[in-house]
Amino acid sequence: MSFLLRMSPRLSVRCDYGYLLLGPKKRKFTAAASLIAQMSEEILVVVGGGAAGVYGAIRAKTVAPHLKVVVVEKGKPLSKVKISGGGRCNVTNGHYTDNLSLAEHYPRGHRELRGSFFNMHGPVDTMSWFSDHGVDLKVEGDGRVFPVSNSSSSIISCLLTEADERGVSLQTGKVVTKASTDANGKFLLKVEKRTSDPIEYVEANYLLIASGSSRQGYSLAAQLDHSIVDPVPSLFTFKIEDPLLTELAGITFPKVEAKLKLENVQRNVSHLTQVGPMLVTHWGLSGPVILRLSAWGARELHTCSYKGILMVDFLPSLHIEDIKSMLYQHKNTYAKHKRLNSFPSEFGLAKRFWKYILDHESLDGETLWASMSNASMISVAHLLKHCTFQVTAKGPFKDEFVTAGGVPLSEISLKTMESKIHPRLFFAGEVLNVDGVTGGFNFQGL
């Protein structure tokens, strides 16, 4: 899900609207009339009613108030916004405001976005825009920004209300299936209704493709002479085949270091090592650290059929020699305690996970600490620092599915989001080959 659209200064009707900020002028919502109706004003058709498409439509009406803007959406507008952030909608990240650090959170696009891309609309601008439009926001400890209401409906209502008041025409149940240009550079669009046979043919002066990860957008882009980087999944969980691990479902680790090793990646890739929270699920591993690994390794994981080796350091803040010393000291202090019921508190581990460690090393938890051998303590310390899991597949759920792939950034102008191949053709959102890691970066994105 992506958010920003920079409309070209040429996208105007009677004067140069340039990069005007959103103003207070409001217009009545335009009812969903027939797209083919003859109108004297110039028309922008927006393909896709997600966050990028709806905000792009709002932005277009801001820089060119007299432009007729029509959003065509096959389903329910902003449906992906509704489920994003666990239903709370993480609109941006407030901890990364300079371009360099912000760009590093985009596995596809981090090189291209390092320049002035976010100068026009960075995280501070996103927060200001929503605040100015009546949505109170809060910044959580990890930088994620949510509406104070903790409900994505606040974001949806804000975007739809603004589109309504600016006169954007939102038409649902329709799909743009074909696109071409005529000798005058206008776009000729074939629009089909999902629930009936009638087909409309639309002539548009401007076209914005913001159809997310739908094949529809890739098809339209290809019809208009753009190349497509093969789309693959990003931001997913890992399926782990480990019977002992399934007993730990629901356990969270505030901070682990996880390193992903893949057969087709011979060199040491720094981004395939991540630090952060991790969650054990019924099918494997999840949490921010896993999602980040899946994003940075998306293409490589796809190539090797989502199989690899995950090495987890459960105590990244402690050196292995310190862990050994703590275990020795604990043995001396709690020699008459059962191993299952007692372990160093400095580890900060859940008791169920400590049992996993003991079972993994075939150590009887009912045995006293006094009988714990030095070799066993060394093996436990090593497991806590270098626990290995076999990744066998992607996790089964994809409610917040993000795609790596799409129209290459090299084929658009990052200053305006306009195509370098066809004037007056714009792109925004996941249809582009750019995606961010979890934490609000996808919504902030383009």
Short mmCIF file of C-alpha atoms in Angstrom, two decimals:
data_model
loop_
_atom_site.label_atom_id
_atom_site.label_comp_id
_atom_site.label_asym_id
_atom_site.label_seq_id
_atom_site.Cartn_x
_atom_site.Cartn_y
_atom_site.Cartn_z
CA MET A 1 0.00 0.00 0.00
CA SER A 2 1.45 3.32 -0.96
CA PHE A 3 0.44 6.87 -0.41
CA LEU A 4 2.12 9.75 -2.22
CA LEU A 5 1.43 11.01 -5.73
CA ARG A 6 3.32 14.00 -7.12
CA MET A 7 1.34 15.37 -10.03
CA SER A 8 3.24 17.06 -12.82
CA PRO A 9 2.98 20.86 -13.14
CA ARG A 10 1.66 20.16 -16.66
CA LEU A 11 -1.39 18.48 -15.13
CA SER A 12 -3.50 21.62 -15.24
CA VAL A 13 -6.39 23.03 -17.24
CA ARG A 14 -6.06 26.74 -17.59
CA CYS A 15 -2.99 27.62 -15.57
CA ASP A 16 0.06 26.07 -13.95
CA TYR A 17 -1.03 24.74 -10.53
CA GLY A 18 2.43 23.41 -9.82
CA TYR A 19 2.88 21.82 -6.40
CA LEU A 20 0.24 23.77 -4.45
CA LEU A 21 -0.51 22.47 -0.99
CA LEU A 22 -3.97 21.21 -0.18
CA GLY A 23 -6.25 24.21 0.22
CA PRO A 24 -9.52 24.83 2.06
CA LYS A 25 -11.68 25.05 -1.07
CA LYS A 26 -14.32 22.32 -1.09
CA ARG A 27 -16.60 21.05 -3.84
CA LYS A 28 -19.66 18.84 -3.73
CA PHE A 29 -19.16 15.12 -4.38
CA THR A 30 -19.85 14.13 -7.98
CA ALA A 31 -22.27 11.20 -8.26
CA ALA A 32 -21.15 8.11 -10.15
CA ALA A 33 -22.46 9.06 -13.58
CA SER A 34 -21.56 7.29 -16.82
CA LEU A 35 -17.87 7.54 -17.60
CA ILE A 36 -18.56 8.05 -21.26
CA ALA A 37 -20.61 11.21 -20.76
CA GLN A 38 -19.40 14.07 -22.91
CA MET A 39 -17.68 16.72 -20.80
CA SER A 40 -15.88 19.84 -21.88
CA GLU A 41 -13.25 19.71 -19.12
CA GLU A 42 -10.18 17.52 -19.25
CA ILE A 43 -10.38 14.13 -17.58
CA LEU A 44 -8.05 12.14 -15.36
CA VAL A 45 -8.95 8.47 -14.88
CA VAL A 46 -7.44 6.82 -11.80
CA VAL A 47 -7.26 3.03 -11.99
CA GLY A 48 -7.57 1.71 -8.44
CA GLY A 49 -9.35 2.90 -5.32
CA GLY A 50 -6.70 2.04 -2.76
CA ALA A 51 -4.77 4.56 -0.65
CA ALA A 52 -2.49 5.57 -3.55
CA GLY A 53 -5.37 5.98 -5.99
CA VAL A 54 -7.69 7.91 -3.68
CA TYR A 55 -4.95 10.21 -2.41
CA GLY A 56 -3.70 10.66 -5.99
CA ALA A 57 -7.19 11.75 -7.00
CA ILE A 58 -7.32 14.22 -4.11
CA ARG A 59 -3.90 15.56 -5.04
CA ALA A 60 -4.92 15.95 -8.68
CA LYS A 61 -7.99 17.99 -7.73
CA THR A 62 -5.73 20.12 -5.56
CA VAL A 63 -3.22 21.05 -8.27
CA ALA A 64 -5.92 21.25 -10.99
CA PRO A 65 -9.33 22.04 -9.42
CA HIS A 66 -11.12 22.18 -12.79
CA LEU A 67 -9.93 18.72 -13.81
CA LYS A 68 -12.58 15.99 -13.95
CA VAL A 69 -11.19 13.16 -11.79
CA VAL A 70 -12.75 9.69 -11.92
CA VAL A 71 -11.55 6.78 -9.76
CA VAL A 72 -12.40 3.33 -11.14
CA GLU A 73 -12.32 0.52 -8.56
CA LYS A 74 -13.42 -3.07 -9.10
CA GLY A 75 -14.15 -3.77 -5.42
CA LYS A 76 -14.65 -1.77 -2.25
CA PRO A 77 -12.50 1.38 -2.02
CA LEU A 78 -9.67 1.35 0.54
CA SER A 79 -10.37 -2.27 1.50
CA LYS A 80 -6.68 -2.95 2.10
CA VAL A 81 -6.42 0.11 4.34
CA LYS A 82 -9.14 -1.41 6.52
CA ILE A 83 -7.05 -4.45 7.47
CA SER A 84 -3.63 -2.77 7.51
CA GLY A 85 -1.75 -2.54 10.78
CA GLY A 86 -4.00 -5.15 12.35
CA GLY A 87 -7.03 -2.96 11.64
CA ARG A 88 -5.40 0.16 13.09
CA CYS A 89 -3.68 1.42 9.91
CA ASN A 90 -0.02 2.30 10.39
CA VAL A 91 0.16 5.49 8.28
CA THR A 92 3.90 6.17 8.51
CA ASN A 93 6.95 5.92 10.76
CA GLY A 94 7.90 8.94 12.85
CA HIS A 95 11.45 7.86 13.72
CA TYR A 96 12.95 8.17 10.23
CA THR A 97 12.62 11.66 8.83
CA ASP A 98 15.83 12.10 6.83
CA ASN A 99 15.87 10.74 3.29
CA LEU A 100 18.85 8.40 3.67
CA SER A 101 17.61 6.51 6.73
CA LEU A 102 14.05 6.45 5.39
CA ALA A 103 15.11 5.04 2.01
CA GLU A 104 16.93 2.16 3.71
CA HIS A 105 13.55 0.72 4.64
CA TYR A 106 12.65 0.02 1.02
CA PRO A 107 14.15 -3.28 -0.27
CA ARG A 108 13.10 -2.32 -3.80
CA GLY A 109 13.76 1.38 -4.23
CA HIS A 110 16.28 2.15 -1.49
CA ARG A 111 18.88 3.36 -4.00
CA GLU A 112 16.49 5.46 -6.08
CA LEU A 113 14.72 7.04 -3.09
CA ARG A 114 17.87 8.33 -1.37
CA GLY A 115 17.75 11.69 -3.13
CA SER A 116 15.08 14.34 -2.78
CA PHE A 117 12.13 11.98 -3.28
CA PHE A 118 10.71 12.39 0.23
CA ASN A 119 11.29 16.15 0.33
CA MET A 120 7.88 16.78 -1.19
CA HIS A 121 5.96 14.46 1.12
CA GLY A 122 7.85 12.73 3.92
CA PRO A 123 6.58 11.28 7.22
CA VAL A 124 6.16 14.73 8.80
CA ASP A 125 4.06 15.83 5.83
CA THR A 126 1.91 12.70 6.08
CA MET A 127 1.27 13.28 9.78
CA SER A 128 0.52 16.96 9.20
CA TRP A 129 -1.89 16.17 6.37
CA PHE A 130 -3.98 13.82 8.46
CA SER A 131 -3.86 16.09 11.49
CA ASP A 132 -5.00 19.04 9.38
CA HIS A 133 -7.90 16.92 8.15
CA GLY A 134 -9.16 15.97 11.58
CA VAL A 135 -7.33 12.72 12.32
CA ASP A 136 -5.42 12.77 15.61
CA LEU A 137 -2.29 10.62 15.44
CA LYS A 138 0.07 9.03 17.94
CA VAL A 139 3.67 7.84 17.59
CA GLU A 140 4.37 4.55 19.35
CA GLY A 141 7.70 3.52 20.86
CA ASP A 142 9.00 1.85 17.72
CA GLY A 143 8.10 4.85 15.56
CA ARG A 144 4.90 3.47 14.05
CA VAL A 145 2.21 6.12 13.65
CA PHE A 146 -1.46 5.24 14.20
CA PRO A 147 -4.69 7.20 14.54
CA VAL A 148 -5.49 7.85 18.20
CA SER A 149 -8.76 6.03 17.62
CA ASN A 150 -6.76 2.81 16.93
CA SER A 151 -9.10 2.23 14.00
CA SER A 152 -8.38 2.27 10.28
CA SER A 153 -11.90 3.62 9.77
CA SER A 154 -10.57 7.04 10.83
CA ILE A 155 -8.14 7.01 7.89
CA ILE A 156 -10.71 5.64 5.46
CA SER A 157 -13.32 8.21 6.48
CA CYS A 158 -10.78 11.04 6.15
CA LEU A 159 -9.70 10.06 2.63
CA LEU A 160 -13.22 9.41 1.34
CA THR A 161 -14.58 12.61 2.85
CA GLU A 162 -11.80 14.69 1.30
CA ALA A 163 -12.32 13.02 -2.09
CA ASP A 164 -16.06 13.63 -1.79
CA GLU A 165 -15.70 17.28 -0.90
CA ARG A 166 -13.21 17.93 -3.68
CA GLY A 167 -15.53 16.50 -6.31
CA VAL A 168 -13.82 13.23 -7.09
CA SER A 169 -16.11 10.74 -8.85
CA LEU A 170 -15.67 7.28 -7.32
CA GLN A 171 -17.05 4.44 -9.45
CA THR A 172 -16.99 0.88 -8.16
CA GLY A 173 -17.74 -2.49 -9.69
CA LYS A 174 -15.82 -1.55 -12.84
CA VAL A 175 -12.50 -2.67 -14.29
CA VAL A 176 -10.26 -0.96 -16.84
CA THR A 177 -9.18 -3.87 -19.03
CA LYS A 178 -7.50 -2.22 -22.01
CA ALA A 179 -5.50 0.97 -22.57
CA SER A 180 -3.95 2.57 -25.63
CA THR A 181 -3.16 6.05 -26.92
CA ASP A 182 -4.36 7.89 -30.00
CA ALA A 183 -2.44 10.18 -32.33
CA ASN A 184 -3.08 13.13 -30.00
CA GLY A 185 -1.67 11.36 -26.95
CA LYS A 186 -5.07 10.79 -25.33
CA PHE A 187 -5.76 7.52 -23.55
CA LEU A 188 -8.40 5.20 -24.92
CA LEU A 189 -9.72 2.95 -22.15
CA LYS A 190 -12.02 -0.05 -22.16
CA VAL A 191 -14.04 -0.23 -18.95
CA GLU A 192 -16.05 -3.34 -18.09
CA LYS A 193 -18.63 -3.76 -15.36
CA ARG A 194 -18.18 -6.72 -13.05
CA THR A 195 -21.88 -7.49 -12.65
CA SER A 196 -23.25 -6.81 -16.14
CA ASP A 197 -22.34 -6.96 -19.80
CA PRO A 198 -22.23 -3.26 -20.82
CA ILE A 199 -18.78 -2.02 -21.81
CA GLU A 200 -17.75 1.64 -21.79
CA TYR A 201 -15.04 3.21 -23.92
CA VAL A 202 -13.45 6.20 -22.28
CA GLU A 203 -11.20 8.90 -23.67
CA ALA A 204 -8.98 10.45 -20.98
CA ASN A 205 -6.43 13.25 -21.05
CA TYR A 206 -4.51 11.82 -18.11
CA LEU A 207 -4.19 8.34 -16.64
CA LEU A 208 -2.99 7.31 -13.20
CA ILE A 209 -2.45 3.59 -12.64
CA ALA A 210 -2.62 2.86 -8.91
CA SER A 211 -4.04 -0.64 -8.95
CA GLY A 212 -1.82 -2.14 -6.26
CA SER A 213 -0.50 -5.64 -6.82
CA SER A 214 -3.37 -6.56 -9.13
CA ARG A 215 -2.45 -8.16 -12.45
CA GLN A 216 -4.76 -5.57 -13.99
CA GLY A 217 -2.26 -2.77 -13.41
CA TYR A 218 0.67 -4.74 -14.79
CA SER A 219 -1.36 -5.58 -17.89
CA LEU A 220 -2.31 -1.94 -18.50
CA ALA A 221 1.29 -0.82 -17.99
CA ALA A 222 2.51 -3.42 -20.50
CA GLN A 223 -0.15 -2.34 -23.00
CA LEU A 224 1.31 1.15 -22.71
CA ASP A 225 4.83 -0.09 -23.53
CA HIS A 226 6.21 -0.38 -19.99
CA SER A 227 8.26 -3.37 -18.90
CA ILE A 228 7.32 -5.35 -15.79
CA VAL A 229 9.64 -6.81 -13.17
CA ASP A 230 8.06 -10.17 -12.36
CA PRO A 231 6.02 -9.68 -9.16
CA VAL A 232 6.72 -11.95 -6.18
CA PRO A 233 5.42 -11.94 -2.57
CA SER A 234 7.03 -9.80 0.11
CA LEU A 235 6.32 -9.36 3.84
CA PHE A 236 5.30 -12.87 4.81
CA THR A 237 5.88 -15.26 7.69
CA PHE A 238 8.05 -18.38 7.66
CA LYS A 239 6.71 -21.92 7.90
CA ILE A 240 9.00 -24.00 10.11
CA GLU A 241 8.94 -27.77 10.38
CA ASP A 242 9.71 -28.28 14.07
CA PRO A 243 7.28 -30.31 16.25
CA LEU A 244 8.73 -28.85 19.43
CA LEU A 245 8.28 -25.28 18.18
CA THR A 246 4.53 -25.67 17.61
CA GLU A 247 4.10 -26.02 21.37
CA LEU A 248 5.38 -22.45 21.80
CA ALA A 249 2.68 -20.70 19.71
CA GLY A 250 1.98 -17.25 21.11
CA ILE A 251 5.38 -16.68 22.72
CA THR A 252 7.05 -13.40 21.78
CA PHE A 253 10.70 -12.40 21.96
CA PRO A 254 11.24 -8.63 22.32
CA LYS A 255 14.63 -8.75 20.60
CA VAL A 256 16.39 -11.44 18.61
CA GLU A 257 18.96 -11.40 15.84
CA ALA A 258 17.90 -13.54 12.88
CA LYS A 259 20.06 -14.44 9.89
CA LEU A 260 18.67 -16.03 6.74
CA LYS A 261 20.88 -18.32 4.67
CA LEU A 262 19.75 -19.28 1.17
CA GLU A 263 21.37 -21.73 -1.23
CA ASN A 264 21.26 -19.35 -4.21
CA VAL A 265 22.86 -16.46 -2.29
CA GLN A 266 26.57 -17.16 -1.92
CA ARG A 267 27.70 -13.73 -0.82
CA ASN A 268 27.07 -12.28 2.61
CA VAL A 269 24.08 -9.95 2.26
CA SER A 270 23.89 -7.56 5.21
CA HIS A 271 20.13 -7.06 4.91
CA LEU A 272 19.53 -10.79 5.39
CA THR A 273 20.47 -10.30 9.03
CA GLN A 274 17.86 -8.41 11.05
CA VAL A 275 17.30 -7.52 14.70
CA GLY A 276 13.90 -7.06 16.30
CA PRO A 277 10.85 -8.71 17.89
CA MET A 278 9.84 -12.24 16.88
CA LEU A 279 6.64 -14.23 17.41
CA VAL A 280 6.11 -17.99 17.44
CA THR A 281 2.96 -19.05 15.57
CA HIS A 282 1.14 -22.36 15.05
CA TRP A 283 2.91 -22.79 11.73
CA GLY A 284 6.32 -21.22 12.37
CA LEU A 285 7.78 -17.79 12.99
CA SER A 286 6.50 -14.25 12.46
CA GLY A 287 6.97 -10.76 13.89
CA PRO A 288 8.81 -7.69 12.56
CA VAL A 289 12.23 -9.38 12.32
CA ILE A 290 10.83 -12.20 10.15
CA LEU A 291 8.77 -9.86 7.97
CA ARG A 292 11.84 -7.69 7.32
CA LEU A 293 13.86 -10.75 6.33
CA SER A 294 11.10 -11.85 3.97
CA ALA A 295 11.05 -8.40 2.36
CA TRP A 296 14.80 -8.11 1.80
CA GLY A 297 15.05 -11.72 0.67
CA ALA A 298 11.79 -11.74 -1.33
CA ARG A 299 13.26 -12.41 -4.76
CA GLU A 300 15.89 -14.86 -3.55
CA LEU A 301 13.34 -16.76 -1.43
CA HIS A 302 11.05 -17.02 -4.45
CA THR A 303 13.91 -18.41 -6.54
CA CYS A 304 14.69 -21.14 -4.00
CA SER A 305 11.00 -22.06 -3.45
CA TYR A 306 10.93 -20.47 0.02
CA LYS A 307 13.38 -22.89 1.52
CA GLY A 308 16.38 -21.89 3.59
CA ILE A 309 18.06 -21.91 6.98
CA LEU A 310 17.19 -19.39 9.68
CA MET A 311 19.75 -18.85 12.45
CA VAL A 312 18.39 -17.09 15.54
CA ASP A 313 20.32 -15.51 18.39
CA PHE A 314 17.80 -15.31 21.25
CA LEU A 315 20.14 -13.26 23.46
CA PRO A 316 21.82 -10.79 21.07
CA SER A 317 22.77 -8.43 23.90
CA LEU A 318 24.84 -11.10 25.67
CA HIS A 319 28.14 -12.65 24.61
CA ILE A 320 28.23 -16.45 24.66
CA GLU A 321 30.90 -16.45 27.37
CA ASP A 322 28.62 -14.31 29.56
CA ILE A 323 25.79 -16.80 29.02
CA LYS A 324 28.05 -19.67 30.07
CA SER A 325 29.09 -17.78 33.22
CA MET A 326 25.45 -17.11 34.12
CA LEU A 327 24.63 -20.79 33.71
CA TYR A 328 27.59 -21.84 35.89
CA GLN A 329 26.61 -19.33 38.56
CA HIS A 330 22.98 -20.45 38.44
CA LYS A 331 24.03 -24.07 38.90
CA ASN A 332 26.05 -23.16 42.00
CA THR A 333 23.22 -21.06 43.47
CA TYR A 334 20.28 -23.31 42.64
CA ALA A 335 21.88 -26.75 42.69
CA LYS A 336 18.87 -28.35 44.42
CA HIS A 337 16.29 -26.85 42.05
CA LYS A 338 14.85 -28.71 39.10
CA ARG A 339 16.26 -27.53 35.79
CA LEU A 340 12.80 -26.94 34.33
CA ASN A 341 11.69 -24.69 37.19
CA SER A 342 14.77 -22.51 37.41
CA PHE A 343 17.04 -20.68 34.97
CA PRO A 344 18.92 -17.34 34.90
CA SER A 345 16.42 -14.46 35.11
CA GLU A 346 18.81 -12.30 33.07
CA PHE A 347 17.81 -14.33 30.01
CA GLY A 348 14.27 -12.94 30.19
CA LEU A 349 12.86 -16.12 28.64
CA ALA A 350 9.40 -17.64 28.92
CA LYS A 351 9.32 -20.90 30.88
CA ARG A 352 7.81 -22.72 27.87
CA PHE A 353 10.76 -21.67 25.75
CA TRP A 354 13.24 -22.78 28.42
CA LYS A 355 11.55 -26.21 28.27
CA TYR A 356 12.04 -26.13 24.48
CA ILE A 357 15.76 -25.53 25.00
CA LEU A 358 16.03 -28.42 27.45
CA ASP A 359 14.00 -30.76 25.23
CA HIS A 360 16.02 -29.76 22.17
CA GLU A 361 19.20 -30.79 24.01
CA SER A 362 17.55 -33.93 25.44
CA LEU A 363 17.97 -32.66 29.00
CA ASP A 364 15.49 -33.93 31.60
CA GLY A 365 13.77 -30.92 33.19
CA GLU A 366 12.95 -32.91 36.33
CA THR A 367 16.65 -33.44 37.07
CA LEU A 368 18.38 -31.11 39.55
CA TRP A 369 20.77 -28.40 38.47
CA ALA A 370 23.49 -30.12 40.51
CA SER A 371 23.70 -32.83 37.85
CA MET A 372 24.03 -30.36 34.94
CA SER A 373 27.35 -31.09 33.24
CA ASN A 374 29.66 -28.42 31.86
CA ALA A 375 29.19 -29.86 28.38
CA SER A 376 25.40 -29.51 28.69
CA MET A 377 25.70 -25.88 29.79
CA ILE A 378 27.99 -25.13 26.85
CA SER A 379 25.51 -26.74 24.44
CA VAL A 380 22.61 -24.74 25.95
CA ALA A 381 24.59 -21.49 25.63
CA HIS A 382 25.43 -22.31 22.02
CA LEU A 383 21.77 -23.08 21.22
CA LEU A 384 20.60 -19.79 22.71
CA LYS A 385 23.07 -17.95 20.47
CA HIS A 386 22.86 -20.12 17.34
CA CYS A 387 19.48 -21.81 17.13
CA THR A 388 18.86 -23.17 13.61
CA PHE A 389 15.47 -23.62 11.94
CA GLN A 390 14.58 -25.05 8.54
CA VAL A 391 12.35 -22.69 6.55
CA THR A 392 10.14 -24.89 4.36
CA ALA A 393 7.59 -22.45 2.91
CA LYS A 394 5.79 -19.12 3.29
CA GLY A 395 3.28 -18.84 6.10
CA PRO A 396 -0.34 -19.62 5.15
CA PHE A 397 -1.81 -16.16 5.70
CA LYS A 398 -1.36 -13.01 3.62
CA ASP A 399 -3.85 -10.45 4.93
CA GLU A 400 -1.26 -7.70 4.53
CA PHE A 401 0.28 -9.06 1.37
CA VAL A 402 2.82 -6.78 -0.29
CA THR A 403 4.34 -7.37 -3.71
CA ALA A 404 7.92 -6.92 -4.88
CA GLY A 405 7.95 -6.20 -8.60
CA GLY A 406 6.07 -4.14 -11.14
CA VAL A 407 6.95 -1.14 -13.30
CA PRO A 408 10.68 -0.33 -12.91
CA LEU A 409 11.44 2.99 -11.23
CA SER A 410 13.86 3.69 -14.08
CA GLU A 411 10.86 4.11 -16.40
CA ILE A 412 9.23 6.92 -14.42
CA SER A 413 10.28 10.36 -13.21
CA LEU A 414 10.48 10.33 -9.42
CA LYS A 415 9.90 14.10 -9.37
CA THR A 416 6.41 13.77 -10.80
CA MET A 417 5.66 10.02 -10.90
CA GLU A 418 5.08 10.49 -14.64
CA SER A 419 5.98 7.87 -17.20
CA LYS A 420 9.12 8.51 -19.25
CA ILE A 421 7.48 6.59 -22.10
CA HIS A 422 4.03 8.21 -22.31
CA PRO A 423 3.41 11.84 -21.29
CA ARG A 424 0.44 12.31 -18.93
CA LEU A 425 0.64 8.71 -17.73
CA PHE A 426 1.34 8.39 -14.00
CA PHE A 427 1.98 5.53 -11.59
CA ALA A 428 1.63 5.24 -7.81
CA GLY A 429 1.69 2.45 -5.28
CA GLU A 430 2.45 -1.24 -5.53
CA VAL A 431 2.14 -1.31 -9.31
CA LEU A 432 5.69 0.07 -9.19
CA ASN A 433 8.74 -2.04 -8.37
CA VAL A 434 9.11 -0.53 -4.92
CA ASP A 435 8.08 -1.83 -1.51
CA GLY A 436 8.88 -1.16 2.12
CA VAL A 437 9.38 -3.21 5.24
CA THR A 438 6.80 -3.39 8.00
CA GLY A 439 6.41 -0.34 10.23
CA GLY A 440 4.43 2.19 8.16
CA PHE A 441 6.86 2.45 5.24
CA ASN A 442 4.56 0.94 2.62
CA PHE A 443 1.74 3.35 3.39
CA GLN A 444 4.18 6.26 3.42
CA GLY A 445 5.84 5.08 0.20
CA LEU A 446 4.97 6.45 -3.15
#
